[in-house]
């Protein structure tokens, strides 16, 4: 199917909405739209960050997932306790593939699951004593930990435990930072509030720890914020910045450490990749420490070059020249990648439905390969994300916010994209429908996709998925009519 | 009376950001905007208006201020 016109896309939205009861239809209508570049403010055409409706399938997570899974979890030298029942932590354990270096269980704890494993009696009598005890135990068993965070699960808020008091007592006892995080899953409408709560807890409990200690700084100190090192993404980004002559003094939070977090206020510039999950802390640092922040995009050579130049513009001519040199250095490499894969992928149409930054950031990488993103949407974006998205998209692109399982399937049936990029919950539905699918949260166990190195892997993966011969075998041969079977038998 | 963080974009245009409402909008017009004072009625590009008693001297941005809805 060729590209749809605005009218067709609008008609499609109406068609999909038809099955809903009146009230639901009215509500869902506000979350689906067609991009109109003339509308500069997204709130005129799309509503976001609202509670999902009961009864529909949503793929959102909870505030605990936003704090433990996204923001705090990757900080590798701290122990993050999933405080509450065992399931929340165990079922999400190591699922995000935040790579890190270190000896797990000795000085790093990223893939381990620490939990207070609440039982009935903890709910009835409160879990504060248990929490204090676990933290003492953790300190004995893992003395090389640099600190502990308490990631509250739903029951903690419900039974009204005072984790702040326990944290303060434990700080005095173990003489290390202990951060209580009030990220109970029921707060807010999605994981997005968890990001915010986690940012605030970093601000209140950690960030100013080294304000008075000296730091051997350089004028080229930058930080990478909102890169969770999924499949090594942050490493692929970091090399580019270092080749440019900048010094990356902190990674938030993929492969990050507590010391890096504490040193961040000494940076000259904060570079933000995932705006959604870490803009809060960047805004805070700008206000308190006067550190400017900048959003950048390291997906695909066009955006990388653009971002490198934008970053370099903050620094002296030397860095600017270096940026050009870096771009030039990789030109042959990425041109070869494009030459190899573009002919195989040209003109293919993609639908995306991901989380914080990827629905808009990856578009450039697809375009570099000659592919077109015909629909995109976020699980938990806010208006400011959609403001940023409109600028990136073509005029008739379909946009969906917190799409329901039903709507997504219907859109796919009608739009017939050649590739879908979304998460594990959507993967098998669409693969069974015979549509090539890539997980764009975990890079489908591949990666990195950031940087020039990542682009090569991205292009290979897209080709591998899209042009895989298996998609032709999805349909049972006898469904193709007698002639097909006869032909095969002969 | 929302708490608003005002920050300047690189091109000098001021952004009006309310975290609670995840509203980030450009400021179209400020009633009094001189080196000596800043404030009064503030109009956003979307048309909504807020008020703050003029502050003197002009604060350096970014900063968090309390505004009233007009
Ligand atoms: S919503 Fe509550 S119970 Fe469910 S995973 Fe999140 S914290 Fe755990």
XYZ file of C-alpha atoms and ligand atoms in Angstrom:
568
model
C 0.000 0.000 0.000
C 1.301 3.394 -0.884
C 1.359 6.277 1.546
C -1.988 7.332 2.837
C -3.402 10.783 2.482
C -4.519 12.845 5.439
C -8.187 12.043 4.808
C -7.507 8.348 4.589
C -5.579 8.347 7.822
C -8.270 10.332 9.595
C -10.912 7.973 8.265
C -8.858 5.064 9.518
C -8.777 6.469 13.028
C -12.553 6.884 12.989
C -13.027 3.376 11.663
C -10.900 1.872 14.409
C -12.667 3.880 17.081
C -16.080 2.731 15.968
C -16.221 -0.407 18.067
C -15.806 1.456 21.338
C -18.689 2.612 23.498
C -19.424 6.316 23.127
C -17.521 7.445 26.233
C -14.408 5.457 25.478
C -14.441 6.599 21.880
C -14.495 10.227 22.949
C -11.568 9.650 25.241
C -9.449 7.584 22.880
C -10.069 9.977 20.023
C -7.970 12.562 21.799
C -4.987 10.229 21.855
C -4.920 9.496 18.139
C -4.112 12.000 15.484
C -2.538 12.737 12.142
C 0.449 15.017 12.115
C -0.102 18.488 10.839
C 3.113 20.466 10.677
C 1.226 23.725 10.830
C 0.170 22.990 14.377
C 3.257 23.863 16.350
C 1.788 22.904 19.701
C 0.937 19.298 20.151
C -1.642 19.874 22.848
C -3.983 21.203 20.194
C -4.063 17.845 18.455
C -3.133 15.189 20.981
C -3.743 14.474 24.637
C -1.102 12.572 26.548
C -0.064 11.504 30.024
C -3.572 10.542 31.041
C -4.803 7.524 32.901
C -5.336 4.495 30.696
C -8.925 3.365 30.476
C -10.032 0.322 32.445
C -10.655 -2.625 30.198
C -8.266 -1.786 27.401
C -4.866 -3.365 26.926
C -2.114 -0.898 27.632
C 1.593 -1.637 27.554
C 2.529 0.929 30.146
C 4.543 0.156 33.242
C 4.299 1.488 36.772
C 6.175 4.149 38.722
C 8.322 1.484 40.357
C 9.364 0.310 36.887
C 10.303 3.876 35.999
C 12.453 4.321 39.060
C 13.963 0.911 39.709
C 13.984 -0.336 36.146
C 15.013 2.799 34.338
C 16.665 5.501 36.383
C 18.201 3.885 39.471
C 18.610 0.280 38.385
C 21.585 0.747 36.045
C 23.698 2.527 38.676
C 25.907 -0.441 39.099
C 27.776 -0.016 42.346
C 24.710 0.534 44.477
C 22.344 -2.107 45.743
C 18.763 -1.392 44.767
C 16.287 -3.103 47.046
C 12.898 -3.874 45.541
C 11.071 -3.197 48.751
C 7.859 -5.148 48.944
C 6.725 -8.483 47.506
C 9.213 -10.475 45.501
C 7.510 -10.450 42.082
C 7.969 -6.851 40.951
C 11.730 -7.151 41.062
C 12.108 -10.764 40.051
C 9.959 -10.629 36.939
C 11.719 -7.512 35.691
C 15.160 -8.663 36.662
C 17.927 -7.737 34.232
C 15.312 -7.378 31.509
C 16.555 -4.074 30.256
C 20.010 -5.226 29.279
C 21.841 -2.289 30.808
C 25.382 -3.446 30.189
C 28.120 -2.648 32.686
C 31.652 -3.623 33.552
C 32.420 -5.018 36.957
C 32.284 -8.209 38.965
C 28.622 -8.847 39.703
C 28.045 -9.656 43.340
C 31.408 -8.181 44.347
C 31.527 -4.520 43.383
C 28.612 -4.265 40.965
C 25.055 -5.450 41.409
C 23.208 -4.577 38.216
C 21.731 -7.935 37.272
C 21.037 -9.116 40.791
C 17.648 -8.926 42.438
C 17.508 -7.694 46.013
C 14.112 -7.769 47.634
C 12.575 -7.592 51.058
C 10.155 -10.352 49.979
C 7.104 -9.127 51.885
C 4.926 -11.734 53.538
C 1.539 -11.348 55.156
C 3.013 -10.474 58.525
C 5.059 -7.645 57.011
C 1.916 -6.157 55.560
C 0.113 -6.489 58.886
C 2.885 -5.363 61.214
C 4.882 -3.134 58.857
C 8.165 -3.835 57.124
C 10.451 -1.190 58.564
C 12.293 -3.537 60.890
C 12.800 -6.012 58.099
C 14.146 -3.283 55.845
C 16.650 -2.156 58.457
C 17.752 -5.732 58.910
C 18.221 -6.381 55.194
C 20.328 -3.294 54.796
C 22.606 -4.389 57.605
C 22.834 -7.801 55.969
C 23.607 -6.285 52.594
C 26.393 -4.294 54.132
C 27.856 -7.459 55.654
C 27.519 -9.628 52.578
C 28.444 -7.029 49.957
C 30.823 -4.648 51.700
C 31.977 -3.121 48.426
C 28.582 -1.588 47.677
C 28.694 2.202 47.505
C 25.207 2.762 48.789
C 21.685 1.414 48.877
C 18.427 2.596 47.399
C 15.025 1.512 48.612
C 12.643 1.205 45.691
C 9.134 1.087 47.106
C 6.597 -1.242 45.597
C 2.866 -0.689 45.982
C 2.337 -2.090 49.492
C 4.853 0.258 51.107
C 2.721 3.287 50.436
C -0.473 1.428 51.237
C 0.593 0.326 54.716
C 2.353 3.625 55.386
C 5.859 2.442 56.228
C 8.349 5.169 57.090
C 11.251 4.225 54.840
C 12.792 7.680 55.172
C 13.301 7.155 58.897
C 14.827 3.730 58.315
C 17.108 5.199 55.657
C 18.357 7.897 57.999
C 19.055 5.366 60.720
C 20.914 3.121 58.302
C 22.977 6.006 56.925
C 24.232 6.601 60.456
C 24.903 2.914 60.869
C 26.687 2.000 57.622
C 28.024 5.467 56.808
C 27.002 5.204 53.161
C 24.234 6.893 51.195
C 20.862 5.242 51.563
C 18.155 6.647 49.333
C 14.495 5.997 50.036
C 12.487 6.282 46.823
C 8.740 6.710 47.059
C 8.032 5.158 43.684
C 5.084 2.944 44.620
C 3.585 1.511 41.480
C 0.173 3.075 41.951
C 1.497 6.630 41.729
C 0.787 8.475 38.521
C -0.479 7.091 35.259
C 2.632 5.357 33.965
C 6.332 4.772 34.534
C 6.859 8.411 33.670
C 6.074 9.587 37.183
C 8.565 7.021 38.442
C 11.274 8.751 36.396
C 10.311 12.043 37.952
C 10.260 10.655 41.489
C 13.641 9.003 40.926
C 15.091 12.255 39.572
C 13.794 14.085 42.607
C 15.280 11.526 44.965
C 18.671 11.917 43.280
C 18.299 15.661 43.708
C 17.346 15.425 47.365
C 19.610 12.635 48.588
C 22.665 12.401 46.348
C 23.413 15.232 43.997
C 24.902 17.751 46.403
C 27.075 15.223 48.238
C 30.309 16.534 46.747
C 29.474 20.183 46.412
C 32.225 21.098 48.809
C 34.914 18.671 47.700
C 37.345 19.758 45.035
C 37.361 18.203 41.602
C 40.085 18.176 39.020
C 37.973 19.574 36.236
C 38.709 20.545 32.652
C 36.805 22.970 30.435
C 35.726 19.956 28.372
C 33.854 18.018 31.026
C 30.492 16.779 29.819
C 28.057 14.154 31.033
C 25.908 11.708 29.154
C 22.454 11.811 30.695
C 19.550 9.542 29.909
C 21.547 6.844 28.174
C 20.939 3.503 29.834
C 23.567 1.565 27.945
C 21.067 -0.852 26.501
C 23.225 -3.333 24.638
C 26.197 -0.973 25.061
C 24.605 2.193 23.673
C 26.304 4.562 26.076
C 29.702 3.162 25.225
C 29.131 3.708 21.522
C 28.100 7.299 22.278
C 30.905 7.959 24.681
C 33.650 7.058 22.205
C 32.405 9.705 19.791
C 32.427 12.395 22.445
C 35.872 11.395 23.610
C 37.231 11.356 20.081
C 35.984 14.896 19.827
C 38.223 15.870 22.725
C 35.540 16.041 25.384
C 35.814 14.296 28.705
C 32.785 12.324 29.807
C 32.747 12.533 33.584
C 29.464 10.775 34.207
C 27.087 8.334 32.596
C 23.488 8.533 33.751
C 22.798 5.903 34.402
C 23.887 3.050 32.105
C 27.194 1.658 33.403
C 27.120 4.565 35.863
C 28.386 4.754 39.396
C 27.376 6.706 42.446
C 30.584 8.729 42.290
C 29.769 9.810 38.733
C 26.333 10.958 39.800
C 27.811 12.940 42.665
C 30.378 14.554 40.388
C 27.882 15.610 37.755
C 27.414 19.133 39.146
C 31.054 19.766 38.174
C 30.330 19.290 34.470
C 30.348 22.091 31.928
C 27.527 20.717 29.835
C 24.892 18.057 30.376
C 24.054 16.085 27.251
C 20.622 14.511 27.378
C 19.623 11.610 25.227
C 16.395 10.537 26.858
C 14.646 13.791 27.553
C 11.578 12.185 29.071
C 13.270 10.363 31.912
C 15.931 12.827 32.933
C 14.975 16.330 31.928
C 13.925 17.001 35.516
C 17.370 16.628 36.983
C 18.946 18.529 34.104
C 16.614 21.437 34.677
C 17.478 21.334 38.344
C 21.206 21.397 37.643
C 20.772 24.267 35.240
C 19.015 26.265 37.895
C 21.203 25.361 40.829
C 24.642 24.923 39.269
C 24.229 26.883 36.086
C 25.070 23.915 33.880
C 23.440 24.218 30.468
C 21.848 21.114 29.017
C 21.256 20.051 25.496
C 19.265 17.309 23.835
C 21.087 15.281 21.245
C 20.393 12.302 19.035
C 22.916 9.600 18.193
C 20.723 7.446 15.940
C 21.842 7.372 12.307
C 24.654 9.334 10.630
C 22.562 12.374 9.696
C 21.432 12.987 13.243
C 24.817 12.088 14.695
C 26.585 14.658 12.542
C 23.953 17.232 13.406
C 24.298 16.499 17.111
C 28.094 16.438 17.113
C 28.134 19.893 15.521
C 25.554 21.162 17.971
C 27.564 19.847 20.895
C 30.802 21.272 19.505
C 29.193 24.699 19.193
C 29.314 24.932 22.993
C 33.089 24.690 22.960
C 36.123 26.279 21.311
C 37.272 26.066 17.701
C 39.508 23.153 18.437
C 36.562 21.004 19.487
C 34.577 22.208 16.501
C 37.377 21.113 14.201
C 37.553 17.804 16.036
C 33.855 17.244 15.507
C 34.345 17.660 11.761
C 37.266 15.263 11.913
C 35.209 12.640 13.728
C 32.405 12.927 11.212
C 34.884 12.624 8.382
C 36.622 9.682 9.960
C 33.437 7.649 10.001
C 32.074 8.806 6.666
C 33.517 5.963 4.625
C 32.313 3.470 7.194
C 28.693 4.593 7.323
C 28.527 5.216 3.599
C 29.490 1.605 3.091
C 26.728 0.550 5.459
C 24.198 2.629 3.581
C 25.443 1.386 0.219
C 25.033 -2.184 1.364
C 21.663 -2.007 3.081
C 19.807 0.884 1.529
C 19.009 -0.965 -1.691
C 17.541 -3.804 0.381
C 15.480 -1.546 2.610
C 14.607 1.418 0.407
C 10.983 2.481 0.542
C 10.006 0.121 3.341
C 7.462 1.488 5.777
C 7.830 1.291 9.519
C 5.494 1.697 12.443
C 6.956 2.410 15.856
C 5.511 2.280 19.316
C 8.072 2.656 22.048
C 8.818 4.598 25.190
C 10.628 7.765 26.038
C 12.725 9.050 23.163
C 12.910 6.408 20.513
C 9.614 7.081 18.737
C 11.155 10.317 17.490
C 14.891 9.743 17.790
C 15.162 6.640 15.640
C 13.313 8.165 12.708
C 16.539 9.679 11.388
C 18.259 6.308 11.340
C 15.427 4.770 9.334
C 15.468 7.668 6.920
C 19.195 7.234 6.405
C 18.371 3.753 5.175
C 15.676 5.067 2.843
C 12.852 3.807 5.034
C 9.840 5.773 6.048
C 8.192 5.929 9.460
C 4.462 5.999 8.799
C 3.216 5.784 12.343
C 4.724 6.432 15.707
C 3.637 6.720 19.285
C 4.678 6.748 22.886
C 3.602 4.718 25.869
C 4.042 7.458 28.407
C 5.027 10.700 26.715
C 3.932 14.143 27.800
C 2.987 17.089 25.657
C 6.550 18.351 25.419
C 7.548 15.062 23.773
C 4.877 15.400 21.118
C 5.977 18.997 20.528
C 9.390 17.617 19.735
C 7.983 14.812 17.613
C 5.942 16.888 15.213
C 9.072 18.587 13.933
C 10.617 15.229 13.052
C 7.714 13.734 11.168
C 6.101 13.863 7.769
C 2.793 15.586 7.388
C 0.411 12.662 7.261
C 2.034 10.414 9.812
C -0.237 8.626 12.202
C 0.395 9.400 15.866
C -0.907 7.334 18.753
C -0.560 7.917 22.450
C -0.816 5.024 24.909
C -2.297 2.926 22.129
C -4.427 -0.032 23.135
C -3.727 -3.547 21.944
C -6.821 -3.513 19.798
C -6.074 -0.190 18.125
C -2.511 -1.156 17.354
C -3.574 -4.388 15.695
C -6.251 -2.638 13.648
C -3.889 0.112 12.536
C -1.343 -2.448 11.472
C -3.933 -4.416 9.514
C -4.899 -1.293 7.590
C -1.591 0.506 7.234
C 0.267 -2.728 6.431
C 3.740 -1.595 7.426
C 6.760 -3.616 6.319
C 8.275 -3.514 9.780
C 7.076 -2.842 13.286
C 9.312 -1.678 16.094
C 7.870 -2.058 19.562
C 8.237 -4.176 22.691
C 8.106 -7.776 23.791
C 4.392 -7.631 24.556
C 3.594 -6.769 20.966
C 6.221 -8.905 19.301
C 4.514 -12.257 18.981
C 1.127 -10.905 17.975
C 2.618 -9.195 14.967
C 5.019 -11.952 14.100
C 2.068 -14.339 14.019
C 0.352 -11.896 11.699
C 3.366 -12.360 9.449
C 4.836 -8.927 9.881
C 8.555 -8.481 10.499
C 9.082 -7.149 13.984
C 11.981 -5.734 15.997
C 11.918 -5.061 19.703
C 12.968 -1.471 20.024
C 13.276 -1.410 23.807
C 15.910 -4.091 24.208
C 17.139 -3.960 20.583
C 15.920 -7.551 20.366
C 18.966 -8.765 22.290
C 21.283 -6.988 19.866
C 22.800 -3.525 19.984
C 24.263 -1.054 20.482
C 22.276 1.126 18.095
C 23.738 4.477 19.161
C 26.624 6.119 17.373
C 28.275 5.168 14.103
C 29.155 1.704 15.382
C 25.581 1.213 16.419
C 24.226 2.321 13.061
C 26.008 -0.526 11.307
C 24.401 -3.011 13.678
C 21.025 -1.298 13.375
C 21.114 -1.519 9.586
C 22.154 -5.166 9.655
C 19.400 -6.049 12.140
C 16.702 -4.293 10.167
C 17.771 -6.067 6.998
C 18.039 -9.396 8.774
C 14.506 -9.064 10.094
C 12.825 -7.520 7.102
C 14.342 -9.679 4.410
C 14.196 -12.868 6.381
C 12.796 -15.662 4.171
C 10.680 -16.957 7.057
C 7.984 -14.328 6.479
C 7.007 -16.049 3.244
C 6.457 -19.301 5.089
C 3.980 -17.949 7.624
C 0.945 -18.792 5.535
C 0.054 -22.444 5.269
C 0.677 -23.479 1.654
C -2.817 -24.945 1.092
C -4.353 -21.555 1.868
C -2.831 -20.200 -1.309
C -5.235 -22.202 -3.467
C -4.910 -25.515 -5.295
C -2.517 -24.195 -7.931
C 0.095 -23.285 -5.347
C 0.040 -26.727 -3.725
C 0.001 -28.450 -7.058
C 2.979 -26.424 -8.133
C 4.874 -27.328 -4.988
C 4.100 -31.030 -5.346
C 5.125 -31.200 -8.974
C -0.291 29.509 42.070
C 1.961 27.196 40.119
C 5.705 26.996 40.596
C 7.195 27.837 37.253
C 10.703 27.369 36.029
C 11.730 30.019 33.541
C 14.701 29.276 31.340
C 16.187 30.956 28.334
C 16.622 29.085 25.081
C 19.919 29.635 23.269
C 18.167 32.150 21.020
C 17.098 34.186 24.061
C 13.420 33.293 23.994
C 12.151 32.407 27.456
C 10.486 29.095 28.162
C 7.770 28.716 30.753
C 7.825 25.274 32.336
C 5.408 23.819 34.879
C 6.595 20.359 35.854
C 3.313 19.352 37.492
C 1.353 20.093 34.344
C 4.165 19.102 31.995
C 3.638 22.364 30.240
C 6.587 23.813 28.389
C 5.666 26.845 26.379
C 7.405 29.886 25.007
C 6.752 33.250 26.520
C 5.357 35.571 23.892
C 5.239 38.743 25.890
C 6.265 40.043 29.308
C 4.612 43.177 30.581
C 7.772 44.650 32.070
C 11.076 43.407 30.779
C 13.974 45.739 31.407
C 17.289 45.355 33.177
C 15.755 47.023 36.205
C 12.705 44.840 36.557
C 10.976 41.811 35.167
C 7.441 40.594 35.609
C 3.882 41.718 35.531
C 1.596 39.918 33.176
C 3.218 37.193 31.120
C 1.590 35.888 27.990
C 2.457 32.510 26.514
C 2.397 31.634 22.836
C -0.623 29.425 23.485
C -2.556 32.441 24.719
C -2.728 31.658 28.434
C -1.690 34.426 30.803
C 0.013 34.442 34.171
C 0.929 37.161 36.606
C 3.869 37.790 38.886
C 4.728 40.914 40.862
C 7.631 42.551 39.026
C 11.005 41.511 40.382
C 13.871 43.945 40.452
C 16.513 43.690 39.296
C 15.782 41.281 36.460
C 16.517 37.760 37.773
C 19.021 35.574 35.990
C 17.483 32.567 34.322
C 16.869 29.681 34.835
C 15.008 30.257 38.026
C 11.845 29.025 39.681
C 9.152 31.579 40.418
C 5.590 31.483 41.692
C 3.027 32.774 39.258
C -0.689 33.456 39.527
C -3.088 32.479 36.810
C -4.809 35.433 35.238
S 2.286 -1.742 40.081
Fe 2.959 -2.157 42.185
S 2.793 -4.372 42.412
Fe 2.787 -3.937 40.192
S 4.952 -4.097 39.537
Fe 4.523 -1.945 40.048
S 5.168 -1.762 42.191
Fe 4.907 -3.938 41.786
